[in-house]
Amino acid sequence: PINVKSLHAELCKWIPKRNDATKPHGHKAIERKGDAESLLTALLAIDSAQTELDIKTALARVGNKAELYFKLIQNVKGDFGSIINKVQDFLESQEWTQLSSLLHTFKGLCGSIGACKTQTISADLEKLVHEKNSSRIAARLEEFSDSVDELFQAIEQIVNEIEVKEGSDKTAEWY
């Protein structure tokens, strides 16, 4: 059996810690300077009907850890900002394994952050990739692209809304 604590300790010796300089472009460093309950309250106050994200359900999936959820949504755009181009490139070169892996990862992340519509479309595309059906995938790309754009806009709106709500309260900052 593997002792997880020993494995983690050993891996930490060899893997350098990532600092702001090594983070991919678009990532924001988040340091807890404020009250996590205040962030949780601010996130729950966002009307899910006005956004592509089911925030309440997603927060439950991450154990109501508001800071973790906020990090996840902030990192989505940085990590997957060029997903449409990557999907198109993999489709054109018929790199089915890479395309499937990309869509699978994105689908899972969408589920984690409560982006149900985009998660469903990603799952449909992933299924079509397994069938290697280029024409049906191409037909669904516009819907996928629109959904991803809406998701990114919703994330930006949420981040901006949290910044505005918390910007006036200097005791509660996450940046």
XYZ file of C-alpha atoms in Angstrom, residues 2-13:
12
model
C 1.043 3.572 -0.636
C 1.380 5.915 2.313
C -0.149 9.075 0.879
C 1.433 11.418 3.427
C 4.912 10.026 2.753
C 4.367 10.202 -0.993
C 3.209 13.807 -0.757
C 6.158 14.774 1.418
C 8.581 13.123 -1.007
C 7.012 14.765 -4.053
C 7.154 18.158 -2.366
C 10.917 17.793 -2.133
